[in-house]
Amino acid sequence: MSARDQARSIVEPAPFSRRLAALVIVVYALVSSIPLAWIVATSFKTPNDAIAYPPKLVFTPSLEGYVNLFTARTRQTPEYLASLPPPETWYEELVRKRNMVITGPSRFAGRYANSLIIGFGSTFFAVLLGTFAAYAFSRFGIPLKEDLLFFILSTRMFPPIAVAIPIYLMYRQLGLTDTQLGMIILYTAVNLSLSVWLLKGFIDEIPKEYEEAAMVDGYSRLQAFRKVVLPQAATGIAATAIFCLIFAWNEYAFALLLTSGLAQTAPPFIPNIIGEGGLDWPAVAAGTTLFLLPVMIFTILLRKHLLRGITFGALRR
Amino acid sequence: MTAIRLEGVSKRFAGFTAVDALDLTVPDGSFFVLLGPSGCGKTTTLRMIAGLEMPSEGRILLDGEDVTELRAGRRDIAFVFQLFALYPHMNVRRNIAYPLRSRGVARAETARRVEEVARMLRIEHLLDARIGRLSGGDRQRVALARAVVRRPRAFLMDEPLGTLDAAFRELMCEELRGLHDRIGATTVYVTHDQIEAMRMADLIAVMNRGRVEQLGTPEELYHRPRSTFVARFIGSPAMNLLACRIEQDAGDPVAVLAGVRLPGIPAPAGTAEATLGIRPEHVRIDDTSALRGEVLAVEYLGARQVVTVEGPFGLLKLRAPNRLALAFGDRPGLAFDPGRVVWFDADGRSLATARRREAAGG
Ligand SMILES: Nc1ncnc2c1ncn2[C@@H]1O[C@H](COP(=O)(O)OP(=O)(O)O)[C@@H](O)[C@H]1O
Ligand SMILES: [Mg+2]
């Protein structure tokens, strides 16, 4: 062995442990993606394939789940079906084969739109307000600062659903039940404590000399905030936005309690997708697959900010 | 060009007084150093001049104009931070140009001025580099360039060389002073390093616990410290401080150091005890002297040596030419240069000597 082979760096992992780490990560990634793969596969199966036992790993893909997810259908007699003009579209044809006709769109698209509006809306406000509040907490001498921060944190010390009844009653009085605005306010309020604390940590890490340098150079505090603090807090803002979106997007209990029609989000709706003779598994899987997409896409879009933060360290302390 | 005046400026943080009723005038065009140990209020003072901190009391004037309430960006002062606050998300060129953009300087003019200061500070080759790639010294130059490019009324610098290694610090001291001589703008420079201060300053204000201990030229501070604090802080090795009794000899005060009378040395009147201050280079080896001590250590520093002597008076350091062969355990006689002795009272304040008082009176 040469001396170079024997020399060990304490920061660089040895090739063996590096390979071991890679192996562990790959195995873990595979195991955790099995349920996801299962859902996505099920969404492309026919109802019979979906409940076949043993499970079919190889099957003919079908879009029936997606068609069923987006349409309302009724079962008809063969005579009535025969009397109809031939189907005009591929999805009508698919439905006819099951002795059904499409009576209109399902409510899924509306629920999905609600989820998007409420999820991204509340994330936007939680991050916007959180950034300003965190900046103020980080930079200014605020009276009772410690107490205020503790109060903000304390709102997360019990499960939010513990206050569901008072919130329900308040919302009824205010006319906010089953409105998008009401849900945006609720999720913003719940997420705000997380976003203030997370972002304060990130902003505390940015030396105040940065914006002070800009202020001495003739910029106002707000300009310095926008041009100097925000770009450097991008990592924190991206991470916080992802956390907020995940909470708001997945929230089930409040959505079930406070929304029923107009403003209902996708999570309480998906389990209600019931087809002929029980749950329509491909449709549920299709709903779940579509439901997973926005958070995934959002995270991938913000990924470069998350990674950039790690390679930032340009300041000598 | 701008003179800076502080009138009775104080700053308190939650009951703690960081700067205590400071009166200070920085003459127009001077290189002014605020020198003091860590925590004495130097940075706070500088931040108040810049407008980044509001004084709790007092006024700040630039060229006679009261700017106490004026926000930082309106004072037209450049600040070089301790941490060289360069923006990591911009390259060197944009960092330097940044202060000009806020002032709406035209693009061509901006480019011209950036090139000009880059040439002046010898960083032209770095203009397109990212901040993260630069060495400490290069960052220092970029931070200076960003300050200089604006042509501000005054420069404020907070320990800008603090993170550099010794050799580079020396070089940067020369460059900074050279830059100041070329530009001539009033500069307030903060440091805890007396060598830096002595090397560059026209005037030094030595600070201690939020107050100015002494204001003067480097020579004044070195030869006539007004307190033991200044005497200890300035000079390396520091001034020797020796406790003496003062006796009367036919009406004239005479100092007695560890039982040895020092008749040739002017002594203060009207006190029974005082502290004698003498710089190491003003202590001579004199074998006729009754004042003796034992050599504890000898440090060779090129042409000279620093010798530590222990005697009944305590420890004393002296600077002697190398041709004097002194070794551990020797017992040389010691004498002080009478014209160089300074005196302090029990509170560490300087005392006038009887003879000098007579000279002043007559
Ligand atoms: N924002 C602040 N809040 C509370 N105390 C402070 C603040 N800034 C400075 N101080 C205190 O004021 C004193 C002087 O600080 P500073 O001016 O930074 O000293 P120096 O620059 O001379 O080392 C220190 O004791 C420091 O802890
Ligand atoms: Mg300081």
XYZ file of C-alpha atoms and ligand atoms in Angstrom:
707
model
C 0.000 0.000 0.000
C 1.277 3.453 -0.797
C 1.247 6.191 1.787
C -1.526 7.875 -0.143
C -3.801 4.884 0.299
C -3.199 4.850 3.996
C -3.621 8.553 4.598
C -7.047 9.281 6.003
C -8.859 12.567 5.956
C -11.176 13.188 8.846
C -13.543 15.294 6.754
C -13.631 13.231 3.554
C -15.401 9.932 4.135
C -13.466 6.848 3.125
C -14.561 5.276 -0.190
C -16.020 2.298 1.640
C -18.231 4.296 3.992
C -19.183 6.496 1.083
C -20.387 3.449 -0.867
C -22.157 2.105 2.188
C -23.938 5.422 2.670
C -24.992 5.438 -0.972
C -26.322 1.886 -0.638
C -28.351 2.745 2.461
C -29.810 5.790 0.739
C -30.738 3.862 -2.413
C -32.385 1.058 -0.437
C -34.255 3.543 1.715
C -35.397 5.494 -1.337
C -36.650 2.313 -2.997
C -38.539 1.135 0.081
C -40.192 4.476 0.625
C -41.200 4.821 -3.004
C -43.002 1.454 -3.094
C -46.304 2.838 -1.737
C -46.067 5.734 -4.182
C -45.370 3.436 -7.091
C -48.262 1.268 -5.976
C -50.660 4.223 -5.963
C -49.502 5.456 -9.362
C -49.769 1.925 -10.810
C -53.253 1.459 -9.341
C -54.404 4.706 -10.879
C -53.719 3.204 -14.307
C -55.468 -0.111 -13.644
C -59.041 -1.152 -14.331
C -61.194 -1.681 -11.244
C -60.894 -5.475 -11.622
C -57.100 -5.383 -11.990
C -56.920 -3.117 -8.976
C -58.451 -5.644 -6.631
C -56.996 -8.763 -8.270
C -55.208 -11.165 -5.939
C -52.344 -11.856 -6.154
C -51.712 -8.226 -7.249
C -50.959 -7.787 -10.930
C -47.535 -6.324 -11.512
C -47.999 -6.426 -15.270
C -51.258 -5.052 -16.612
C -52.718 -3.180 -19.543
C -52.803 0.482 -18.565
C -56.156 2.177 -18.601
C -57.278 5.737 -18.031
C -60.544 4.595 -16.502
C -59.556 5.747 -13.005
C -58.883 9.277 -14.273
C -62.091 9.339 -16.317
C -64.094 8.186 -13.313
C -62.345 10.735 -11.118
C -63.389 13.662 -13.276
C -66.903 12.515 -14.294
C -70.246 11.699 -12.742
C -71.853 8.636 -14.350
C -75.083 6.616 -14.155
C -75.633 2.966 -15.006
C -78.089 2.354 -17.916
C -79.807 -0.594 -19.485
C -78.215 -2.080 -22.617
C -81.372 -1.122 -24.586
C -81.037 2.513 -23.658
C -77.318 2.465 -24.433
C -78.000 0.922 -27.828
C -80.466 3.691 -28.578
C -77.814 6.374 -28.064
C -75.746 7.850 -30.896
C -72.202 6.437 -30.980
C -69.818 7.974 -28.404
C -68.000 11.064 -29.597
C -64.959 10.890 -27.389
C -62.586 8.237 -26.114
C -63.706 8.706 -22.525
C -67.401 8.364 -23.407
C -66.490 5.157 -25.162
C -64.634 3.924 -22.077
C -67.639 4.646 -19.856
C -70.125 2.990 -22.289
C -68.167 -0.238 -22.086
C -69.150 -0.377 -18.402
C -72.820 0.151 -19.280
C -72.772 3.738 -18.041
C -73.183 7.244 -19.431
C -71.523 10.463 -18.333
C -73.999 12.817 -16.726
C -71.557 15.643 -16.148
C -68.235 16.579 -14.584
C -67.531 15.363 -11.061
C -66.743 17.759 -8.258
C -63.088 16.732 -8.157
C -61.803 19.560 -10.379
C -63.462 22.142 -8.147
C -62.074 20.537 -4.978
C -58.635 20.378 -6.535
C -58.828 24.056 -7.487
C -59.857 24.846 -3.903
C -56.839 22.951 -2.641
C -54.543 24.874 -4.981
C -56.006 28.275 -4.074
C -56.089 27.611 -0.341
C -52.759 25.785 -0.178
C -50.734 28.265 -2.197
C -52.680 31.271 -0.907
C -52.075 30.450 2.742
C -48.441 29.535 2.020
C -47.929 32.878 0.329
C -49.343 34.841 3.239
C -47.667 32.734 5.933
C -44.278 33.235 4.275
C -44.840 36.923 3.489
C -46.007 37.847 6.989
C -43.497 35.445 8.527
C -40.581 37.057 6.672
C -41.488 40.558 7.824
C -42.175 39.441 11.390
C -38.978 37.386 11.546
C -36.955 40.315 10.202
C -38.429 42.612 12.838
C -37.794 40.096 15.607
C -34.267 39.556 14.364
C -33.234 43.184 13.907
C -35.221 45.517 16.142
C -35.467 45.979 19.870
C -39.109 45.027 20.349
C -40.584 45.348 23.843
C -41.395 41.924 25.303
C -39.672 40.279 22.347
C -38.943 37.000 24.134
C -42.480 36.763 25.460
C -43.989 37.459 22.070
C -41.842 34.823 20.430
C -42.795 32.322 23.097
C -46.454 33.191 22.663
C -46.182 32.640 18.920
C -44.550 29.282 19.500
C -47.065 28.315 22.166
C -49.852 28.326 19.583
C -48.273 25.121 18.293
C -47.943 23.398 21.638
C -51.277 21.622 21.284
C -52.740 20.005 18.186
C -54.602 22.719 16.267
C -57.688 20.518 16.159
C -57.986 20.945 19.947
C -59.457 24.366 19.266
C -61.652 23.155 16.440
C -64.976 23.794 18.224
C -64.278 27.433 19.180
C -62.949 28.082 15.711
C -66.002 26.479 14.175
C -68.316 28.663 16.269
C -66.282 31.790 15.527
C -66.252 31.039 11.836
C -70.017 30.511 11.805
C -70.551 33.903 13.422
C -68.204 35.563 10.953
C -69.634 33.769 7.959
C -66.271 32.237 7.162
C -67.295 28.585 7.192
C -66.981 26.918 3.827
C -65.181 29.879 2.239
C -61.767 29.906 0.612
C -60.909 33.076 2.540
C -61.730 31.405 5.849
C -59.481 28.443 5.088
C -56.653 30.685 3.879
C -56.844 32.715 7.111
C -56.914 29.564 9.226
C -53.961 27.850 7.561
C -52.002 31.113 7.483
C -52.529 31.533 11.220
C -51.512 27.961 11.986
C -48.428 28.145 9.746
C -47.337 31.570 10.883
C -45.704 30.397 14.099
C -43.630 27.856 12.199
C -42.697 30.374 9.536
C -41.744 33.132 12.011
C -39.494 30.815 13.988
C -37.879 29.139 10.994
C -37.269 32.402 9.182
C -35.978 34.172 12.268
C -33.330 31.472 12.511
C -32.326 32.030 8.897
C -32.358 35.833 9.121
C -30.374 35.794 12.385
C -27.665 34.045 10.385
C -27.378 36.941 7.917
C -25.006 39.496 9.451
C -26.794 42.777 9.940
C -23.710 44.480 8.505
C -24.995 43.498 5.050
C -28.058 45.683 5.116
C -26.270 48.311 7.183
C -23.651 48.581 4.452
C -26.450 49.105 1.951
C -28.107 51.687 4.200
C -24.860 53.627 4.612
C -24.518 53.472 0.837
C -27.770 55.379 0.449
C -30.495 52.735 0.353
C -33.537 52.842 2.601
C -34.119 49.998 5.037
C -36.863 48.577 2.830
C -34.619 48.667 -0.242
C -31.808 47.057 1.724
C -34.244 44.397 2.912
C -35.392 43.669 -0.623
C -31.994 43.742 -2.341
C -29.726 42.331 0.328
C -31.680 40.387 2.923
C -34.213 38.651 0.687
C -31.707 37.150 -1.779
C -29.706 35.771 1.119
C -32.740 34.467 2.955
C -33.885 32.644 -0.206
C -32.922 29.264 1.196
C -34.880 29.818 4.375
C -37.849 31.220 2.517
C -37.911 28.262 0.135
C -37.670 25.729 2.957
C -40.350 27.510 4.967
C -42.658 27.742 1.961
C -42.346 24.009 1.392
C -43.182 23.216 5.017
C -46.159 25.578 4.982
C -47.461 24.196 1.715
C -47.145 20.609 2.922
C -49.170 21.398 6.031
C -51.882 23.368 4.251
C -52.035 20.933 1.353
C -52.409 17.825 3.504
C -54.601 19.257 6.266
C -57.628 17.044 6.726
C -59.395 17.632 10.047
C -60.204 21.335 9.731
C -61.070 20.904 6.086
C -63.539 18.194 6.995
C -65.057 20.273 9.775
C -65.158 23.719 8.234
C -65.830 22.994 4.565
C -68.530 20.952 2.951
C -69.292 22.282 -0.487
C -67.945 25.459 -2.049
C -64.565 25.571 -0.377
C -63.925 21.896 0.271
C -60.356 20.838 -0.421
C -59.190 17.578 -1.973
C -58.174 15.635 1.194
C -61.709 15.213 2.617
C -63.074 14.669 -0.880
C -60.849 11.864 -2.161
C -62.116 9.158 0.236
C -65.646 10.011 -0.917
C -64.992 8.847 -4.438
C -67.281 5.845 -4.355
C -68.074 3.928 -7.469
C -70.530 1.141 -8.149
C -70.384 -1.437 -5.380
C -67.885 0.246 -3.043
C -64.760 2.288 -3.417
C -63.563 2.894 -6.942
C -59.884 2.197 -6.217
C -58.409 3.352 -9.541
C -60.283 6.651 -9.214
C -59.081 7.089 -5.620
C -55.544 6.288 -6.746
C -55.871 8.736 -9.641
C -57.038 11.434 -7.218
C -54.153 10.653 -4.886
C -51.624 10.717 -7.731
C -52.814 14.107 -8.912
C -52.888 15.253 -5.315
C -49.209 14.408 -4.858
C -48.080 16.385 -7.894
C -48.230 20.046 -6.795
C -46.088 19.628 -3.667
C -43.615 17.526 -5.642
C -43.373 20.067 -8.447
C -43.127 22.956 -5.974
C -40.312 21.260 -4.093
C -38.426 20.456 -7.289
C -38.803 24.051 -8.489
C -37.420 25.411 -5.204
C -34.694 22.803 -5.007
C -32.009 24.990 -6.520
C -32.555 27.591 -3.773
C -32.262 24.907 -1.128
C -28.992 23.657 -2.577
C -27.620 27.135 -3.210
C -27.931 27.933 0.476
C -25.501 25.210 1.361
C -22.721 26.592 -0.835
C -23.246 30.225 0.189
C -20.771 30.760 3.056
C -18.841 33.690 1.663
C -18.387 35.711 4.799
C -15.361 35.452 7.013
C -16.159 35.560 10.690
C -13.815 67.579 3.177
C -15.435 67.243 6.514
C -14.815 67.796 10.200
C -16.720 65.515 12.563
C -17.811 66.701 16.001
C -19.382 64.745 18.843
C -20.889 66.830 21.633
C -21.756 65.027 24.860
C -22.675 61.851 22.992
C -23.820 58.917 25.133
C -25.229 55.538 24.228
C -26.977 53.260 26.683
C -28.127 49.721 26.019
C -30.740 48.593 28.534
C -29.100 50.450 31.407
C -25.535 49.672 30.348
C -23.584 52.741 29.255
C -21.474 51.809 26.230
C -20.456 55.383 25.370
C -20.355 57.973 28.103
C -20.713 61.708 27.319
C -18.111 61.743 24.586
C -16.757 65.070 23.328
C -14.588 64.660 20.295
C -13.519 66.670 17.297
C -12.086 64.963 14.245
C -10.292 67.638 12.226
C -11.032 67.943 8.541
C -8.868 65.661 6.428
C -7.175 63.918 9.337
C -6.557 60.234 9.877
C -8.138 59.814 13.286
C -7.848 56.571 15.234
C -10.142 55.432 18.033
C -7.984 53.058 20.040
C -9.022 50.976 23.012
C -9.511 47.490 24.362
C -12.390 45.330 23.196
C -15.750 46.461 24.576
C -14.759 50.066 25.303
C -17.346 51.507 22.914
C -15.346 52.113 19.742
C -17.741 50.368 17.372
C -20.746 51.981 19.026
C -19.175 55.429 18.592
C -18.451 54.749 14.939
C -21.977 53.439 14.331
C -23.428 56.608 15.821
C -21.304 58.745 13.506
C -22.526 56.649 10.576
C -26.161 56.941 11.628
C -26.631 53.222 12.260
C -27.251 53.853 15.946
C -29.085 56.753 17.588
C -27.233 58.402 20.472
C -29.129 58.315 23.768
C -27.881 61.852 24.349
C -25.791 64.460 22.608
C -25.303 65.794 19.108
C -23.275 64.758 16.098
C -22.136 67.410 13.653
C -20.601 67.102 10.208
C -19.001 70.375 9.139
C -21.095 72.175 11.728
C -24.359 70.688 10.460
C -26.318 68.733 13.077
C -26.897 65.262 11.585
C -28.010 63.527 14.781
C -31.455 62.807 13.328
C -30.331 62.214 9.748
C -30.558 58.635 8.497
C -27.379 56.820 7.485
C -27.894 57.029 3.726
C -28.213 60.818 3.848
C -24.942 61.484 5.650
C -22.715 60.645 2.696
C -20.242 58.736 4.827
C -18.652 55.425 3.857
C -18.350 52.623 6.393
C -15.920 49.712 6.115
C -17.185 47.001 8.428
C -15.242 44.682 10.669
C -16.579 41.756 8.637
C -16.234 43.429 5.229
C -19.915 43.146 4.435
C -19.578 42.254 0.755
C -22.655 40.776 -0.870
C -22.005 37.132 -1.695
C -24.718 37.109 -4.354
C -22.920 39.711 -6.465
C -19.512 39.638 -8.125
C -16.739 42.087 -7.281
C -17.685 44.608 -9.955
C -21.311 44.794 -8.850
C -20.280 44.996 -5.198
C -18.127 48.017 -5.921
C -20.736 49.647 -8.145
C -23.557 49.043 -5.670
C -23.274 52.358 -3.758
C -23.335 54.275 -7.045
C -26.525 52.616 -8.205
C -28.433 53.959 -5.220
C -27.299 57.434 -6.190
C -28.431 57.118 -9.769
C -24.969 57.586 -11.257
C -25.072 56.962 -15.023
C -23.968 53.555 -16.224
C -20.921 54.742 -18.182
C -19.759 56.927 -15.310
C -20.216 54.038 -12.891
C -18.140 51.714 -15.053
C -15.416 54.341 -15.357
C -15.235 54.956 -11.615
C -15.245 51.261 -10.766
C -12.302 50.717 -13.124
C -10.531 53.684 -11.606
C -10.745 52.531 -7.990
C -9.983 48.960 -9.019
C -6.768 50.259 -10.550
C -6.003 52.333 -7.478
C -6.404 49.320 -5.194
C -4.858 46.856 -7.666
C -7.860 44.564 -7.951
C -8.620 45.031 -11.674
C -8.001 41.346 -12.300
C -10.632 40.406 -9.733
C -13.520 42.495 -11.062
C -15.454 39.526 -12.420
C -14.644 37.123 -9.601
C -17.208 35.945 -7.098
C -16.797 37.165 -3.539
C -16.615 33.633 -2.156
C -13.398 32.954 -4.077
C -11.420 35.891 -2.698
C -8.741 35.765 -0.035
C -9.070 37.907 3.087
C -6.721 40.553 1.758
C -8.537 40.798 -1.561
C -11.871 41.103 0.215
C -10.374 43.900 2.242
C -9.382 45.708 -0.939
C -12.849 45.209 -2.445
C -14.468 46.575 0.704
C -12.187 49.605 0.508
C -12.951 50.029 -3.174
C -16.647 50.037 -2.431
C -16.076 52.786 0.128
C -13.753 54.850 -2.078
C -15.822 54.665 -5.272
C -18.504 56.897 -3.782
C -16.116 59.719 -2.958
C -17.804 60.202 0.405
C -17.314 63.120 2.803
C -15.639 60.817 5.323
C -14.538 57.218 5.833
C -15.325 55.188 8.909
C -13.432 51.923 9.334
C -14.070 49.372 12.035
C -11.025 47.159 12.597
C -10.751 46.500 8.860
C -7.454 44.662 9.234
C -8.500 42.587 12.225
C -8.796 39.298 10.358
C -5.614 39.567 8.312
C -2.336 37.908 9.191
C 0.476 40.023 10.615
C 2.586 40.451 7.480
C -0.381 41.409 5.364
C -1.673 43.762 8.021
C 1.573 45.684 7.883
C 1.303 46.034 4.121
C -2.334 47.120 4.336
C -1.457 49.736 6.956
C 0.898 51.339 4.487
C -1.641 51.119 1.680
C -4.414 52.599 3.792
C -2.271 55.490 4.878
C -1.117 55.985 1.285
C -4.716 55.954 0.106
C -5.632 58.530 2.716
C -2.740 60.766 1.672
C -3.916 60.629 -1.938
C -7.633 61.157 -1.272
C -7.301 63.340 1.784
C -10.798 62.551 3.109
C -11.399 62.586 6.853
C -11.000 59.056 8.174
C -12.047 57.642 11.528
C -10.347 54.324 12.042
C -11.164 51.975 14.919
C -8.692 49.436 16.237
C -7.605 47.723 19.429
C -4.082 47.334 18.060
C -1.835 50.160 19.229
C 0.801 49.333 16.609
C -1.710 49.879 13.795
C -2.805 53.112 15.458
C 0.723 54.452 15.930
C 1.620 53.551 12.371
C -1.214 55.375 10.651
C -2.751 58.039 12.839
C -2.493 61.807 12.757
C -4.450 61.825 16.007
C -5.366 59.039 18.396
C -8.170 59.023 20.956
C -7.549 56.290 23.511
C -10.894 55.032 24.820
C -11.630 53.208 28.052
C -15.093 52.219 29.288
C -16.971 54.534 26.983
C -14.799 57.586 27.659
C -11.777 59.158 26.008
C -8.741 58.704 28.243
C -6.488 60.853 26.142
C -6.478 62.530 22.782
C -3.233 63.387 21.076
C -0.681 62.685 18.403
C 1.080 59.320 18.565
C 4.173 61.081 19.963
C 2.223 62.771 22.738
C 0.538 59.557 23.775
C 3.812 57.719 23.752
C 5.908 60.185 25.666
C 3.325 61.965 27.828
C 0.568 59.488 28.678
C -1.970 61.218 30.891
C -2.933 58.040 32.727
C -1.480 54.657 33.598
C -4.165 53.158 31.340
C -2.689 54.922 28.304
C 0.845 54.218 29.509
C 0.112 50.502 29.625
C -1.904 50.410 26.428
C 0.572 52.147 24.159
C 4.037 50.863 23.421
C 5.376 47.357 23.258
C 6.727 46.358 25.671
C 4.586 48.674 27.792
C 5.866 51.517 29.946
C 7.329 50.424 33.292
C 5.212 51.588 36.210
C 7.012 51.575 39.574
C 5.557 52.564 42.941
C 7.735 55.192 44.688
C 7.710 57.096 47.964
C 8.290 60.829 47.756
C 10.492 62.352 50.473
C 11.431 65.940 51.139
C 15.062 66.943 50.795
C 15.624 70.568 51.791
C 12.140 71.433 50.554
C 12.554 69.607 47.217
C 10.681 66.359 46.592
C 12.888 63.329 45.966
C 11.685 59.959 44.734
C 12.622 56.809 46.652
C 12.249 53.551 44.760
C 12.528 50.383 46.866
C 14.699 52.201 49.407
C 16.992 53.772 46.788
C 16.914 57.537 46.429
C 16.767 58.880 42.897
C 18.043 62.424 43.367
C 18.612 63.271 39.701
C 15.003 62.632 38.736
C 12.359 65.340 38.926
C 9.625 64.262 41.335
C 6.110 65.547 42.035
C 5.423 67.764 45.055
C 2.594 67.562 47.544
C 2.273 63.797 47.683
C 3.901 61.027 49.716
C 3.462 58.303 47.131
C 3.414 58.247 43.364
C 3.912 55.885 40.431
C 6.964 56.423 38.259
C 6.570 55.705 34.552
C 9.547 55.032 32.311
C 9.690 53.510 28.837
C 12.021 50.461 28.443
C 14.249 52.381 26.028
C 14.837 55.102 28.619
C 16.269 52.740 31.212
C 20.062 52.543 31.055
C 22.500 50.006 32.434
C 24.687 51.948 34.840
C 26.929 50.010 37.178
C 27.418 53.014 39.456
C 23.705 52.958 40.293
C 22.496 51.612 43.609
C 19.316 50.447 41.935
C 19.923 46.816 41.039
C 17.937 43.827 39.844
C 18.480 40.350 38.565
C 18.120 39.504 34.869
C 15.167 37.153 34.359
C 14.925 37.037 30.593
C 16.597 38.407 27.501
C 14.777 38.695 24.172
C 16.930 39.476 21.148
C 15.139 41.677 18.631
C 17.649 42.297 15.878
C 19.723 45.347 16.776
C 18.263 45.668 20.255
C 17.316 43.412 23.086
C 14.559 43.570 25.653
C 15.796 42.605 29.091
C 13.473 41.767 31.980
C 14.942 42.580 35.378
C 13.484 41.664 38.734
C 14.358 43.701 41.809
C 12.832 44.870 45.073
C 10.811 47.322 42.933
C 9.128 44.468 41.009
C 9.605 43.653 37.326
C 11.136 46.111 34.909
C 11.795 45.855 31.195
C 14.524 47.713 29.447
C 15.614 47.993 25.886
C 19.379 47.886 25.439
C 21.790 47.686 22.508
C 22.873 44.140 21.691
C 26.519 44.842 22.372
C 25.735 44.764 26.093
C 26.141 41.129 27.008
C 23.545 40.406 29.656
C 22.642 36.924 30.772
C 20.240 35.269 33.121
C 21.269 35.889 36.728
C 23.375 39.032 36.108
C 22.743 41.928 38.514
C 23.151 45.139 36.512
C 22.746 48.608 37.956
C 19.875 50.628 36.481
C 19.416 54.321 35.777
C 16.514 56.312 34.298
C 16.748 59.084 31.737
C 15.559 62.015 33.894
C 13.870 63.878 31.032
C 11.738 60.861 30.169
C 10.226 60.036 33.534
C 6.472 60.608 33.989
C 4.499 60.457 37.244
C 1.018 59.218 38.145
C -1.040 59.599 41.296
C -2.844 56.816 43.154
C -5.784 57.052 40.695
C -3.477 56.614 37.734
C -3.724 60.271 36.596
C -0.529 61.996 35.520
C 1.188 64.407 37.929
C 3.291 67.427 37.127
C 6.780 67.426 38.620
C 8.047 70.143 40.907
C 10.802 71.224 38.591
C 8.564 71.447 35.566
C 6.018 73.387 37.568
C 8.714 75.878 38.508
C 9.744 76.199 34.911
C 6.147 76.828 33.905
C 5.658 79.331 36.765
C 8.888 81.220 36.130
N -26.832 46.376 20.460
C -26.273 46.243 21.688
N -27.016 45.838 22.742
C -26.469 45.721 23.976
N -25.193 45.967 24.267
C -24.382 46.366 23.258
C -24.887 46.508 21.915
N -23.861 46.930 21.138
C -22.770 47.011 21.951
N -23.083 46.682 23.223
C -22.169 46.696 24.378
O -21.532 47.937 24.428
C -20.168 47.795 24.764
C -19.310 48.454 23.727
O -19.404 47.729 22.544
P -18.591 48.090 21.238
O -18.850 49.502 20.882
O -18.910 47.080 20.209
O -17.099 47.916 21.742
P -15.753 47.819 20.898
O -16.057 48.043 19.462
O -14.886 48.881 21.480
O -15.183 46.468 21.165
C -19.897 46.301 24.884
O -19.874 45.975 26.252
C -21.076 45.664 24.204
O -21.405 44.448 24.830
Mg -15.816 46.676 17.892
